[in-house]
Coordinates of N, CA and C in Angstrom, one line a residue:
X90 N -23.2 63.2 -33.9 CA -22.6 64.2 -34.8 C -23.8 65.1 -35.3
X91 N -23.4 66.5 -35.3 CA -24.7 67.2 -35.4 C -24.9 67.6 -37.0
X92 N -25.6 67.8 -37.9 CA -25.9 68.0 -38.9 C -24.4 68.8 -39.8
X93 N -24.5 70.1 -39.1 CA -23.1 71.2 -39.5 C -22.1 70.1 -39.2
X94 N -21.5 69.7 -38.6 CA -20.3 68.3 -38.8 C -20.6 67.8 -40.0
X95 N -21.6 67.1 -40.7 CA -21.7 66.4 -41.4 C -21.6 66.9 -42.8
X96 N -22.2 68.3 -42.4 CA -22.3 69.5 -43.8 C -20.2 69.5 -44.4
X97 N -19.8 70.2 -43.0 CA -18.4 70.5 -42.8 C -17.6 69.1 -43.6
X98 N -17.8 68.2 -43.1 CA -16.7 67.0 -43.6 C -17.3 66.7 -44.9
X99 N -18.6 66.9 -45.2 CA -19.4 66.7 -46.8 C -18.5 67.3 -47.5
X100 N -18.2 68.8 -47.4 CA -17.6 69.6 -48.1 C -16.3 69.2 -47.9
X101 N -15.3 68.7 -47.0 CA -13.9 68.5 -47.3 C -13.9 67.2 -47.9
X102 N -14.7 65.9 -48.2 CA -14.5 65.0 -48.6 C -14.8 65.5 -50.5
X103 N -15.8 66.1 -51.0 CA -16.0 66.8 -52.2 C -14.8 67.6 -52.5
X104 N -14.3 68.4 -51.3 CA -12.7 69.0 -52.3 C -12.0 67.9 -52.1
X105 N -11.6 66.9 -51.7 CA -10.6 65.8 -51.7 C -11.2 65.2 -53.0
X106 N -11.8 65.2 -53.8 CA -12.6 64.3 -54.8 C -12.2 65.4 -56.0
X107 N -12.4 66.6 -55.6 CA -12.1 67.3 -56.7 C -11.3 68.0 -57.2
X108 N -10.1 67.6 -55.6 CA -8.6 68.1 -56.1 C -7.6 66.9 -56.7
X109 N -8.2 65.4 -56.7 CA -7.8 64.8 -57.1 C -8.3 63.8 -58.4
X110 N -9.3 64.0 -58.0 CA -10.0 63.5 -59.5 C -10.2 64.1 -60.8
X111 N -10.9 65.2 -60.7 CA -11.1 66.3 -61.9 C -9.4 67.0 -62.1
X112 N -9.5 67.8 -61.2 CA -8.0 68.7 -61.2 C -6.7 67.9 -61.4
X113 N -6.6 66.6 -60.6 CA -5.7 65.8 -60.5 C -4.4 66.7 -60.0
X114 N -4.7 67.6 -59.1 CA -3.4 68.1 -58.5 C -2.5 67.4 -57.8
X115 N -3.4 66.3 -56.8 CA -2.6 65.3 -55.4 C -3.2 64.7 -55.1
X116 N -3.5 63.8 -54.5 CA -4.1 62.7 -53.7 C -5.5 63.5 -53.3
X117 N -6.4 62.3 -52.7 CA -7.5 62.7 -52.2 C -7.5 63.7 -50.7
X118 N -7.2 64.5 -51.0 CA -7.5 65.7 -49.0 C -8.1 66.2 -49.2
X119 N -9.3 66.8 -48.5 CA -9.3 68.0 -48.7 C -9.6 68.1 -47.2
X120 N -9.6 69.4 -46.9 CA -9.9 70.3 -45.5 C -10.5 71.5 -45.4
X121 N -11.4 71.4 -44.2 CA -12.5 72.5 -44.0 C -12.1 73.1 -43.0
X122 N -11.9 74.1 -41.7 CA -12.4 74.7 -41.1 C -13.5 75.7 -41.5
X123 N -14.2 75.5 -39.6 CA -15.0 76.1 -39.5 C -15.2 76.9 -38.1
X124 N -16.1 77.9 -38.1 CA -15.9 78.9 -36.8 C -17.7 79.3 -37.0
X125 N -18.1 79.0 -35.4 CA -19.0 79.8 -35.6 C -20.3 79.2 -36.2
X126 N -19.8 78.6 -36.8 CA -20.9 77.4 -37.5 C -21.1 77.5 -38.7
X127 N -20.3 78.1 -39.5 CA -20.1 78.6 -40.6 C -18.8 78.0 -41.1
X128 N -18.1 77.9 -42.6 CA -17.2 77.4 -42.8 C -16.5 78.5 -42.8
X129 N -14.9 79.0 -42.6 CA -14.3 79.3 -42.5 C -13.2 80.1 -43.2
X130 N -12.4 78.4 -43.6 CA -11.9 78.6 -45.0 C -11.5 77.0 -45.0
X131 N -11.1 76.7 -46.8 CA -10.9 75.4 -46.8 C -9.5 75.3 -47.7
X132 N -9.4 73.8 -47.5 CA -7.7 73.1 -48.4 C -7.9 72.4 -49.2
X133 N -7.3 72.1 -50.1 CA -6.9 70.9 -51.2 C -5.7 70.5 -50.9
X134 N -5.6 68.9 -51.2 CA -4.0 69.0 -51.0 C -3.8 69.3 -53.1
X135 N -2.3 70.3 -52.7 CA -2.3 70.6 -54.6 C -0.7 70.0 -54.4
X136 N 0.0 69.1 -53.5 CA 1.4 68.7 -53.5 C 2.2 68.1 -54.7
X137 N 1.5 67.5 -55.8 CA 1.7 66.8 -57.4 C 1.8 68.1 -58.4
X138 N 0.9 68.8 -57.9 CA 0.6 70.3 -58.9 C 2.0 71.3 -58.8
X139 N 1.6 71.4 -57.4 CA 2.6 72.3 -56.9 C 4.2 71.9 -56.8
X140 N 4.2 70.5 -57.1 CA 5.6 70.5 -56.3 C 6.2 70.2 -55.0
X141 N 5.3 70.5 -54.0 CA 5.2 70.9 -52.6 C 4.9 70.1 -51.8
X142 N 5.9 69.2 -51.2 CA 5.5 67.6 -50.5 C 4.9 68.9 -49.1
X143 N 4.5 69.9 -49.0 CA 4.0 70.6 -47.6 C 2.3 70.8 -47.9
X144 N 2.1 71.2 -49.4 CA 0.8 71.4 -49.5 C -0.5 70.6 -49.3
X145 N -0.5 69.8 -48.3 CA -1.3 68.9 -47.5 C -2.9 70.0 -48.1
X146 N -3.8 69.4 -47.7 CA -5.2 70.1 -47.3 C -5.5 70.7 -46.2
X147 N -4.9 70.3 -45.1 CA -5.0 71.0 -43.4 C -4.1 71.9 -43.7
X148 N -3.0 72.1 -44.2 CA -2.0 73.0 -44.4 C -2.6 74.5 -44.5
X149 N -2.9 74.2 -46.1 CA -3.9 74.8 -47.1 C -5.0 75.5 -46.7
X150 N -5.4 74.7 -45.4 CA -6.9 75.5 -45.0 C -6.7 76.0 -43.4
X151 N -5.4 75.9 -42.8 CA -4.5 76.2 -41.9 C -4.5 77.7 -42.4
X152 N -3.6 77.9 -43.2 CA -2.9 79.2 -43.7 C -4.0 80.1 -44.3
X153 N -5.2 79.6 -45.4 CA -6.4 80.3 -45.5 C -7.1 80.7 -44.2
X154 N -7.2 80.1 -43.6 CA -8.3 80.5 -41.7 C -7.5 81.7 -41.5
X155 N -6.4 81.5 -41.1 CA -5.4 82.4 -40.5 C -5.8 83.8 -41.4
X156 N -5.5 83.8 -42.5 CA -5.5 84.9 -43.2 C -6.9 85.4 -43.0
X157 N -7.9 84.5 -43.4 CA -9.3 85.1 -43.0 C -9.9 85.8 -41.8
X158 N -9.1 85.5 -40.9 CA -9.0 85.6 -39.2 C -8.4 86.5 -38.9
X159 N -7.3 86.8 -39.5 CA -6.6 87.9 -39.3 C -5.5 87.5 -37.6
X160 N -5.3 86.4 -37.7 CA -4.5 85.9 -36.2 C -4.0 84.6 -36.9
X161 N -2.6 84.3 -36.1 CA -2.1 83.0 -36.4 C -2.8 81.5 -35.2
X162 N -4.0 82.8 -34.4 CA -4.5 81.3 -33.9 C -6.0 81.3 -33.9
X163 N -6.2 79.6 -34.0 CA -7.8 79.9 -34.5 C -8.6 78.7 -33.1
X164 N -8.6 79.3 -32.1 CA -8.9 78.7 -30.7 C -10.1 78.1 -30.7
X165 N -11.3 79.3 -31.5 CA -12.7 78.5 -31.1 C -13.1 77.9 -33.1
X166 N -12.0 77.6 -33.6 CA -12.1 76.5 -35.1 C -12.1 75.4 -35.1
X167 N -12.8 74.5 -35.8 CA -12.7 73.2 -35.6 C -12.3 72.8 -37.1
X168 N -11.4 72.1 -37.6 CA -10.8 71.0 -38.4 C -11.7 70.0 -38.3
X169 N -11.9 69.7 -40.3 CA -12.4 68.5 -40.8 C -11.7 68.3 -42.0
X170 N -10.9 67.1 -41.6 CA -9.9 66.6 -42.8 C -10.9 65.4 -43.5
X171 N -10.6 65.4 -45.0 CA -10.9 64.2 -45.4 C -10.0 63.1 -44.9
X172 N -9.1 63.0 -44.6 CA -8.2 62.0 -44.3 C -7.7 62.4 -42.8
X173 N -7.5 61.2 -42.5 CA -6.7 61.3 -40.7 C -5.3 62.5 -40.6
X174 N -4.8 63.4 -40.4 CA -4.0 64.3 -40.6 C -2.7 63.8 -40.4
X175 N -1.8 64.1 -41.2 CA -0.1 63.5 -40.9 C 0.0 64.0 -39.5
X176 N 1.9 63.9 -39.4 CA 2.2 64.3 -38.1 C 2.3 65.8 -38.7
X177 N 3.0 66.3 -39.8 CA 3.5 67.9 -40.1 C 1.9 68.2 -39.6
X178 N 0.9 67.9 -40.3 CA -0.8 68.9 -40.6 C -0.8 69.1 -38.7
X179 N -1.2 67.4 -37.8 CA -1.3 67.8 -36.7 C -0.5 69.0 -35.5
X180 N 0.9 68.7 -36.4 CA 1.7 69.9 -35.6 C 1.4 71.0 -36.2
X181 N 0.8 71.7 -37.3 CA 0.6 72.6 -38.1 C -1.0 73.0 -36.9
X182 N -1.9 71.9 -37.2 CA -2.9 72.5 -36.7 C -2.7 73.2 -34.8
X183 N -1.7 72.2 -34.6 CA -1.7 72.5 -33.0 C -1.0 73.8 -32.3
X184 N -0.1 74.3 -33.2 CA 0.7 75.8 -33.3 C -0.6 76.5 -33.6
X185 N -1.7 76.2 -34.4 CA -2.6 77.1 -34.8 C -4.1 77.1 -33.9
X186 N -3.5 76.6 -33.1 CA -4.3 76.4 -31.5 C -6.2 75.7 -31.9
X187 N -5.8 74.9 -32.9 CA -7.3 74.3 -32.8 C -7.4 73.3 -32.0
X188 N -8.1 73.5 -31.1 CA -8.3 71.9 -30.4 C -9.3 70.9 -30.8
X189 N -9.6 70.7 -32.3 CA -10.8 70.0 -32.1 C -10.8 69.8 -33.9
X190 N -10.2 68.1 -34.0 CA -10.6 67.5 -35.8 C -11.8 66.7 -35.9
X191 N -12.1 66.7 -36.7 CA -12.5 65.0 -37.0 C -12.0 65.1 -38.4
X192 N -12.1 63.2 -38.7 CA -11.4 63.5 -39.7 C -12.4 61.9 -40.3
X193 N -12.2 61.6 -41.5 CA -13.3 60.5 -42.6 C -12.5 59.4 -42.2
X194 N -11.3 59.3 -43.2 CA -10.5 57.8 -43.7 C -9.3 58.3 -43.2
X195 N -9.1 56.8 -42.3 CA -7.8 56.2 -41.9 C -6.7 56.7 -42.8
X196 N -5.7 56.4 -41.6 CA -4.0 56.2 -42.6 C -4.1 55.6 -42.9
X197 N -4.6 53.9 -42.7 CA -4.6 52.5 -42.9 C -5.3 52.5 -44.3
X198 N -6.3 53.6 -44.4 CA -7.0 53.9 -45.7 C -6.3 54.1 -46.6
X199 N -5.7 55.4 -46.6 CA -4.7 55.8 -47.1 C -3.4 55.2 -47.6
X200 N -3.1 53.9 -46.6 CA -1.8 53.5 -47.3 C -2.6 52.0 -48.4
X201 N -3.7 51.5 -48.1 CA -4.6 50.4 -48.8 C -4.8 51.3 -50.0
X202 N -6.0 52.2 -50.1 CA -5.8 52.5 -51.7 C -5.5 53.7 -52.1
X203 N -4.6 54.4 -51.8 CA -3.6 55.2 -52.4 C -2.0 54.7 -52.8
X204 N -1.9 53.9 -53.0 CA -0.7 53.5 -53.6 C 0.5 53.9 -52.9
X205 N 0.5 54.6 -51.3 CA 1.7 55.0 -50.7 C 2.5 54.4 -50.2
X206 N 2.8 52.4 -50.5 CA 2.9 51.9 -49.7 C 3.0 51.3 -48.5
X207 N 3.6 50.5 -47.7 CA 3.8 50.2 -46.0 C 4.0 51.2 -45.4
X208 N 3.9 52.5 -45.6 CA 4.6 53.6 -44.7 C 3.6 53.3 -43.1
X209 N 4.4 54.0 -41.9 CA 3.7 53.7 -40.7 C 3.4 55.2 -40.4
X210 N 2.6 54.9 -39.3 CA 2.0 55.9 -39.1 C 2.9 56.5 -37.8
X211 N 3.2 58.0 -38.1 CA 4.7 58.7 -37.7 C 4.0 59.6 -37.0
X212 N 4.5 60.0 -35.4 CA 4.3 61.2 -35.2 C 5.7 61.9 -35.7
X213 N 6.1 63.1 -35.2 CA 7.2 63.9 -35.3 C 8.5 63.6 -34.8
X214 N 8.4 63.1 -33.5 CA 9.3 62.4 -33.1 C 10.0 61.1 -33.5
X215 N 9.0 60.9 -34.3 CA 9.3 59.1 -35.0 C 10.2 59.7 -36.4
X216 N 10.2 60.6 -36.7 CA 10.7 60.7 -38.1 C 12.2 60.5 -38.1
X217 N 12.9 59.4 -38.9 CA 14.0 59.6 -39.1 C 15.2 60.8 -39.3
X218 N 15.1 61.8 -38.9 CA 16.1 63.3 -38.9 C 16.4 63.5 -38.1
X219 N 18.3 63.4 -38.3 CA 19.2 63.9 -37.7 C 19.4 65.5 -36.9
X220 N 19.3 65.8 -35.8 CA 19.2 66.9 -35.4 C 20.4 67.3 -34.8
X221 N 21.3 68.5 -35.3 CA 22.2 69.0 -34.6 C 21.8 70.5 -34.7
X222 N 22.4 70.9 -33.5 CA 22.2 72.3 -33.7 C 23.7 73.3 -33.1
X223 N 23.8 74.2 -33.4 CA 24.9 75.3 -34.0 C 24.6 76.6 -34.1
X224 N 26.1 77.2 -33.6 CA 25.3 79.1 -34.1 C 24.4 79.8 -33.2
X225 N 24.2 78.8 -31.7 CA 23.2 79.3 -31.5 C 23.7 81.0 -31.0
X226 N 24.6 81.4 -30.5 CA 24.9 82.6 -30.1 C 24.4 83.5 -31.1
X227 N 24.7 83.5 -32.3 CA 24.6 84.1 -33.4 C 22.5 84.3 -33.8
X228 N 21.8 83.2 -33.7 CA 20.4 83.2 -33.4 C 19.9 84.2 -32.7
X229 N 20.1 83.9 -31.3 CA 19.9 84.1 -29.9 C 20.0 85.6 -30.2
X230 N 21.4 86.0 -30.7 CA 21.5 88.0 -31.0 C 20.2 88.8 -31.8
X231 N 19.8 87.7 -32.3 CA 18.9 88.3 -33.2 C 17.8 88.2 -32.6
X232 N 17.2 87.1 -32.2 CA 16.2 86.6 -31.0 C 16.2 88.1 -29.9
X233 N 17.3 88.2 -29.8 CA 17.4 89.7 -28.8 C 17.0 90.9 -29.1
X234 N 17.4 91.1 -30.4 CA 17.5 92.5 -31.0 C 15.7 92.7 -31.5
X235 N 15.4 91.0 -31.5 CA 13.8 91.4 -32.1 C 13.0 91.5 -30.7
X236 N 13.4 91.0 -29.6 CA 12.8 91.2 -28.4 C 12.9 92.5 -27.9
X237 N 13.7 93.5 -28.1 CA 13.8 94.7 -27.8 C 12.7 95.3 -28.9
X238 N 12.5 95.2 -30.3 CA 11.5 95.9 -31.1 C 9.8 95.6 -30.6
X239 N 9.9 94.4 -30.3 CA 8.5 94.2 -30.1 C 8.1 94.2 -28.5
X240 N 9.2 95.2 -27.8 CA 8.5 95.7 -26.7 C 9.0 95.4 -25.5
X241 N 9.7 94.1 -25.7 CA 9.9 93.2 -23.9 C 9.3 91.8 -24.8
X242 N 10.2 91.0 -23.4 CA 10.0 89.3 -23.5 C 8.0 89.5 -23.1
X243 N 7.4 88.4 -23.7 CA 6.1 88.3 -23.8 C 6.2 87.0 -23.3

């Protein structure tokens, strides 16, 4: 691990410490990207604060990169979670085309001393939700009408 890794995950383990300790917004997360060799932008999880069972720290520093970047994909970024990333953060980061986490403490960590109970460790497809889908005609027109604005199928 080269020095900047260690810098990078330093810094997301200190906002997981200070979004949950001092601030007491949510649990211990935090999250860094970085580009370049530089930090990027970063997360807290604020999900207790906010309200927001989505406001993870990968989320958070997902949607800050993006904006900093000026693109919804961040190809040559690399993710450092304080914690091992759920399945939403992993599908979050992978639409956001990073190929590349590391991450500190286990889910196994996570469910030992965070108080979240036996929960298992879930991809997306594991999640208990019913999927039906409907309407699609009605979608699809619109799906249409926006494929004609933005030029042709891409």
């Amino acid at each position: 691990m080269t020095g900047d890794h260690r810098v990078f995950m330093a810094r997301a383990i200190a906002l997981s410490e200070t979004t949950s300790l001092v601030e007491g917004a949510g649990a211990p997360f935090g999250a860094v990207i970085a580009q370049g060799g530089a930090i990027l932008a970063e997360g807290a999880n604020r999900a207790t604060a906010e309200n927001d069972p989505t406001w993870h720290a990968e989320m958070e520093a997902i949607r800050n990169a993006c904006k900093a970047a000026g693109t919804v994909k961040l190809r040559q970024a690399t993710l450092y979670a304080s914690g091992e990333p759920c399945a939403m953060c992993m599908a979050a980061a992978r639409w956001a085309g990073i190929a590349e986490i590391y991450y500190a403490s286990t889910i196994e960590d996570v469910m030992t001393y965070g108080g979240f109970g036996n929960q298992p460790k879930e991809t997306a497809q594991d999640l208990p939700i019913t999927l039906r889908q409907m309407m699609r005609a009605e979608a699809v027109a619109v799906w249409k009408k926006y494929q004609d604005r933005i030029g042709g199928a891409s």
